[in-house]
Amino acid sequence: MALKLFDLKGKIALVTGATHGLGQAMAIGLGRAGATLVINGASSQAKLDNAIAEYKALDLNAYGYLFDVTDEVSVIKNIKRIEHEIGDIDILVNNAGIIKRTPLEDMDVSDFEQVIKVDLVSPFIMSKHVVKGMIKRKKGKIINICSMMSELGRDTVGAYAAAKGGLKMLTRNMATEWGKYNIQVNGIGPGYFATSQTAPVRVGGHPFNEFIIDRTPAGRWGEPEDLQGAAIFLSTKASDFVNGQIIYVDGGILATIGKPSNE
Ligand code: GCO
């Protein structure tokens, strides 16, 4: 029974921004649970093809679609293509995101708007068009990749925190509006993970590295694979009565005020 609860055989999962990093790790988890993977990338066909080869090398059933999740015309076209070429989308993981680290007083409005567009508007665009099929079928799972910045601010990531805070509330509103169609919308809030996005504040003895390790009860950075369990849970039958929740996979950092560095 337990295994059936977490079984994704026969399901199709669309994961945005899944050519690398956390998106790829979550997609691998869903694939290993049996899902057919539809991987979105936006940067280059070569990068997308390379990622699909990596999925296939893991014996996972994966297809790649290159499109910009902030471009509604392209989103509509590609969702139609996916539904025609692969099948109905059962699970949507809105993972694609960017970050720009600049003090707010120095940040160009255009940079602020770009972060909001990718990290907050694109999950709305993607969900608005994928949910139409889910409403028709009276079932579906949407997972928005939030952040611990959905709860806390930090110097230089103001635009990102605003977007991820908004994504937390958008997740709750999607849950409110679509719950009646047996669609569960939830979020995953990663803490600090060892990825290309955090490399600049992690490598070369950067003081932030020590700070995070001290501040996180688990005493380490997250590894992308640490997100697979939450992604599988929120994609399967096991979470059919879970709606509007953000699961923080953060090693406990949000649970604690931390301790004095000399302790
Ligand atoms: C930063 C980090 C964070 C993490 C993650 C935390 O500069 O503070 O990049 O934003 O990426 O989002 O949940």
PDB file of N, CA and C in Angstrom, residues 1-2 4-8 11 30 90-91 140-143 175 179 182-188 229-245 247:
ATOM      1  N   MET A   1       0.856  -1.207   0.000  1.00  0.00           N
ATOM      2  CA  MET A   1       0.000   0.000   0.000  1.00  0.00           C
ATOM      3  C   MET A   1       0.885   1.249   0.000  1.00  0.00           C
ATOM      4  N   ALA A   2       1.868   1.248   0.884  1.00  0.00           N
ATOM      5  CA  ALA A   2       2.695   2.475   0.998  1.00  0.00           C
ATOM      6  C   ALA A   2       3.309   2.812  -0.365  1.00  0.00           C
ATOM      7  N   LYS A   4       2.290   2.090  -3.371  1.00  0.00           N
ATOM      8  CA  LYS A   4       1.276   2.557  -4.327  1.00  0.00           C
ATOM      9  C   LYS A   4       1.015   4.051  -4.090  1.00  0.00           C
ATOM     10  N   LEU A   5       1.013   4.426  -2.804  1.00  0.00           N
ATOM     11  CA  LEU A   5       0.724   5.811  -2.418  1.00  0.00           C
ATOM     12  C   LEU A   5       1.710   6.780  -3.081  1.00  0.00           C
ATOM     13  N   PHE A   6       2.930   6.305  -3.330  1.00  0.00           N
ATOM     14  CA  PHE A   6       3.974   7.190  -3.867  1.00  0.00           C
ATOM     15  C   PHE A   6       4.354   6.793  -5.298  1.00  0.00           C
ATOM     16  N   ASP A   7       3.400   6.143  -5.981  1.00  0.00           N
ATOM     17  CA  ASP A   7       3.687   5.632  -7.323  1.00  0.00           C
ATOM     18  C   ASP A   7       3.250   6.637  -8.390  1.00  0.00           C
ATOM     19  N   LEU A   8       4.138   6.973  -9.306  1.00  0.00           N
ATOM     20  CA  LEU A   8       3.813   7.921 -10.380  1.00  0.00           C
ATOM     21  C   LEU A   8       3.761   7.259 -11.759  1.00  0.00           C
ATOM     22  N   LYS A  11       1.931   8.627 -14.986  1.00  0.00           N
ATOM     23  CA  LYS A  11       1.708  10.074 -14.852  1.00  0.00           C
ATOM     24  C   LYS A  11       2.726  10.853 -15.704  1.00  0.00           C
ATOM     25  N   LEU A  30      10.983  12.393  -9.533  1.00  0.00           N
ATOM     26  CA  LEU A  30       9.656  12.056 -10.087  1.00  0.00           C
ATOM     27  C   LEU A  30       9.779  10.937 -11.128  1.00  0.00           C
ATOM     28  N   ASP A  90      -0.224  15.746 -15.827  1.00  0.00           N
ATOM     29  CA  ASP A  90      -0.812  15.439 -14.512  1.00  0.00           C
ATOM     30  C   ASP A  90      -0.189  16.298 -13.411  1.00  0.00           C
ATOM     31  N   ILE A  91       1.095  16.612 -13.593  1.00  0.00           N
ATOM     32  CA  ILE A  91       1.859  17.308 -12.545  1.00  0.00           C
ATOM     33  C   ILE A  91       2.632  18.458 -13.189  1.00  0.00           C
ATOM     34  N   GLY A 140      -5.323  17.008 -10.688  1.00  0.00           N
ATOM     35  CA  GLY A 140      -4.005  17.556 -11.067  1.00  0.00           C
ATOM     36  C   GLY A 140      -3.211  17.965  -9.846  1.00  0.00           C
ATOM     37  N   LYS A 141      -1.904  18.131 -10.076  1.00  0.00           N
ATOM     38  CA  LYS A 141      -0.989  18.545  -8.993  1.00  0.00           C
ATOM     39  C   LYS A 141      -0.133  19.685  -9.526  1.00  0.00           C
ATOM     40  N   ILE A 142      -0.094  20.773  -8.786  1.00  0.00           N
ATOM     41  CA  ILE A 142       0.800  21.881  -9.139  1.00  0.00           C
ATOM     42  C   ILE A 142       1.708  22.153  -7.953  1.00  0.00           C
ATOM     43  N   ILE A 143       3.003  22.219  -8.220  1.00  0.00           N
ATOM     44  CA  ILE A 143       3.983  22.495  -7.157  1.00  0.00           C
ATOM     45  C   ILE A 143       4.780  23.733  -7.538  1.00  0.00           C
ATOM     46  N   ALA A 175      -4.644  27.213  -4.675  1.00  0.00           N
ATOM     47  CA  ALA A 175      -5.258  26.127  -3.897  1.00  0.00           C
ATOM     48  C   ALA A 175      -6.721  26.453  -3.597  1.00  0.00           C
ATOM     49  N   GLY A 179      -9.082  23.949  -5.729  1.00  0.00           N
ATOM     50  CA  GLY A 179      -9.298  22.775  -4.866  1.00  0.00           C
ATOM     51  C   GLY A 179     -10.581  22.043  -5.207  1.00  0.00           C
ATOM     52  N   ASN A 182     -10.493  19.056  -7.489  1.00  0.00           N
ATOM     53  CA  ASN A 182      -9.578  17.974  -7.085  1.00  0.00           C
ATOM     54  C   ASN A 182      -8.165  18.226  -7.612  1.00  0.00           C
ATOM     55  N   ILE A 183      -7.788  19.512  -7.613  1.00  0.00           N
ATOM     56  CA  ILE A 183      -6.412  19.891  -7.988  1.00  0.00           C
ATOM     57  C   ILE A 183      -5.738  20.379  -6.702  1.00  0.00           C
ATOM     58  N   GLN A 184      -4.590  19.795  -6.397  1.00  0.00           N
ATOM     59  CA  GLN A 184      -3.866  20.215  -5.193  1.00  0.00           C
ATOM     60  C   GLN A 184      -2.684  21.102  -5.622  1.00  0.00           C
ATOM     61  N   VAL A 185      -2.627  22.295  -5.038  1.00  0.00           N
ATOM     62  CA  VAL A 185      -1.535  23.233  -5.353  1.00  0.00           C
ATOM     63  C   VAL A 185      -0.750  23.478  -4.066  1.00  0.00           C
ATOM     64  N   ASN A 186       0.510  23.154  -4.080  1.00  0.00           N
ATOM     65  CA  ASN A 186       1.357  23.326  -2.898  1.00  0.00           C
ATOM     66  C   ASN A 186       2.709  23.901  -3.320  1.00  0.00           C
ATOM     67  N   GLY A 187       3.528  24.219  -2.323  1.00  0.00           N
ATOM     68  CA  GLY A 187       4.852  24.753  -2.627  1.00  0.00           C
ATOM     69  C   GLY A 187       5.929  23.960  -1.922  1.00  0.00           C
ATOM     70  N   ILE A 188       7.133  24.061  -2.446  1.00  0.00           N
ATOM     71  CA  ILE A 188       8.311  23.549  -1.753  1.00  0.00           C
ATOM     72  C   ILE A 188       9.225  24.746  -1.533  1.00  0.00           C
ATOM     73  N   GLY A 229      12.115  13.807  -2.075  1.00  0.00           N
ATOM     74  CA  GLY A 229      11.013  13.228  -1.284  1.00  0.00           C
ATOM     75  C   GLY A 229       9.801  14.139  -1.253  1.00  0.00           C
ATOM     76  N   ALA A 230      10.026  15.428  -1.020  1.00  0.00           N
ATOM     77  CA  ALA A 230       8.910  16.389  -0.956  1.00  0.00           C
ATOM     78  C   ALA A 230       8.235  16.508  -2.319  1.00  0.00           C
ATOM     79  N   ALA A 231       9.043  16.476  -3.383  1.00  0.00           N
ATOM     80  CA  ALA A 231       8.478  16.592  -4.737  1.00  0.00           C
ATOM     81  C   ALA A 231       7.605  15.370  -5.056  1.00  0.00           C
ATOM     82  N   ILE A 232       8.091  14.182  -4.693  1.00  0.00           N
ATOM     83  CA  ILE A 232       7.304  12.960  -4.941  1.00  0.00           C
ATOM     84  C   ILE A 232       6.025  13.000  -4.103  1.00  0.00           C
ATOM     85  N   PHE A 233       6.156  13.331  -2.841  1.00  0.00           N
ATOM     86  CA  PHE A 233       4.981  13.388  -1.948  1.00  0.00           C
ATOM     87  C   PHE A 233       3.903  14.311  -2.524  1.00  0.00           C
ATOM     88  N   LEU A 234       4.293  15.523  -2.930  1.00  0.00           N
ATOM     89  CA  LEU A 234       3.299  16.493  -3.416  1.00  0.00           C
ATOM     90  C   LEU A 234       2.795  16.184  -4.818  1.00  0.00           C
ATOM     91  N   SER A 235       3.419  15.190  -5.483  1.00  0.00           N
ATOM     92  CA  SER A 235       2.963  14.806  -6.833  1.00  0.00           C
ATOM     93  C   SER A 235       2.058  13.576  -6.805  1.00  0.00           C
ATOM     94  N   THR A 236       1.989  12.882  -5.656  1.00  0.00           N
ATOM     95  CA  THR A 236       1.301  11.583  -5.633  1.00  0.00           C
ATOM     96  C   THR A 236       0.010  11.622  -4.813  1.00  0.00           C
ATOM     97  N   LYS A 237      -0.659  10.472  -4.857  1.00  0.00           N
ATOM     98  CA  LYS A 237      -1.913  10.261  -4.132  1.00  0.00           C
ATOM     99  C   LYS A 237      -1.735  10.581  -2.646  1.00  0.00           C
ATOM    100  N   ALA A 238      -0.507  10.413  -2.180  1.00  0.00           N
ATOM    101  CA  ALA A 238      -0.217  10.607  -0.743  1.00  0.00           C
ATOM    102  C   ALA A 238      -0.584  12.018  -0.278  1.00  0.00           C
ATOM    103  N   SER A 239      -0.682  12.969  -1.208  1.00  0.00           N
ATOM    104  CA  SER A 239      -0.967  14.364  -0.800  1.00  0.00           C
ATOM    105  C   SER A 239      -2.315  14.828  -1.343  1.00  0.00           C
ATOM    106  N   ASP A 240      -3.258  13.888  -1.575  1.00  0.00           N
ATOM    107  CA  ASP A 240      -4.549  14.281  -2.165  1.00  0.00           C
ATOM    108  C   ASP A 240      -5.384  15.196  -1.269  1.00  0.00           C
ATOM    109  N   PHE A 241      -5.074  15.220   0.051  1.00  0.00           N
ATOM    110  CA  PHE A 241      -5.833  16.139   0.919  1.00  0.00           C
ATOM    111  C   PHE A 241      -4.918  17.217   1.492  1.00  0.00           C
ATOM    112  N   VAL A 242      -3.800  17.468   0.792  1.00  0.00           N
ATOM    113  CA  VAL A 242      -2.865  18.531   1.193  1.00  0.00           C
ATOM    114  C   VAL A 242      -2.987  19.627   0.152  1.00  0.00           C
ATOM    115  N   ASN A 243      -3.338  20.858   0.594  1.00  0.00           N
ATOM    116  CA  ASN A 243      -3.571  21.918  -0.385  1.00  0.00           C
ATOM    117  C   ASN A 243      -3.149  23.265   0.201  1.00  0.00           C
ATOM    118  N   GLY A 244      -2.415  24.039  -0.561  1.00  0.00           N
ATOM    119  CA  GLY A 244      -2.026  25.374  -0.111  1.00  0.00           C
ATOM    120  C   GLY A 244      -0.901  25.397   0.902  1.00  0.00           C
ATOM    121  N   GLN A 245      -0.188  24.288   1.021  1.00  0.00           N
ATOM    122  CA  GLN A 245       0.899  24.196   2.004  1.00  0.00           C
ATOM    123  C   GLN A 245       2.248  24.457   1.348  1.00  0.00           C
ATOM    124  N   ILE A 247       5.997  23.290   1.905  1.00  0.00           N
ATOM    125  CA  ILE A 247       6.867  22.397   2.676  1.00  0.00           C
ATOM    126  C   ILE A 247       8.296  22.943   2.584  1.00  0.00           C
TER     127      ILE A 247
END
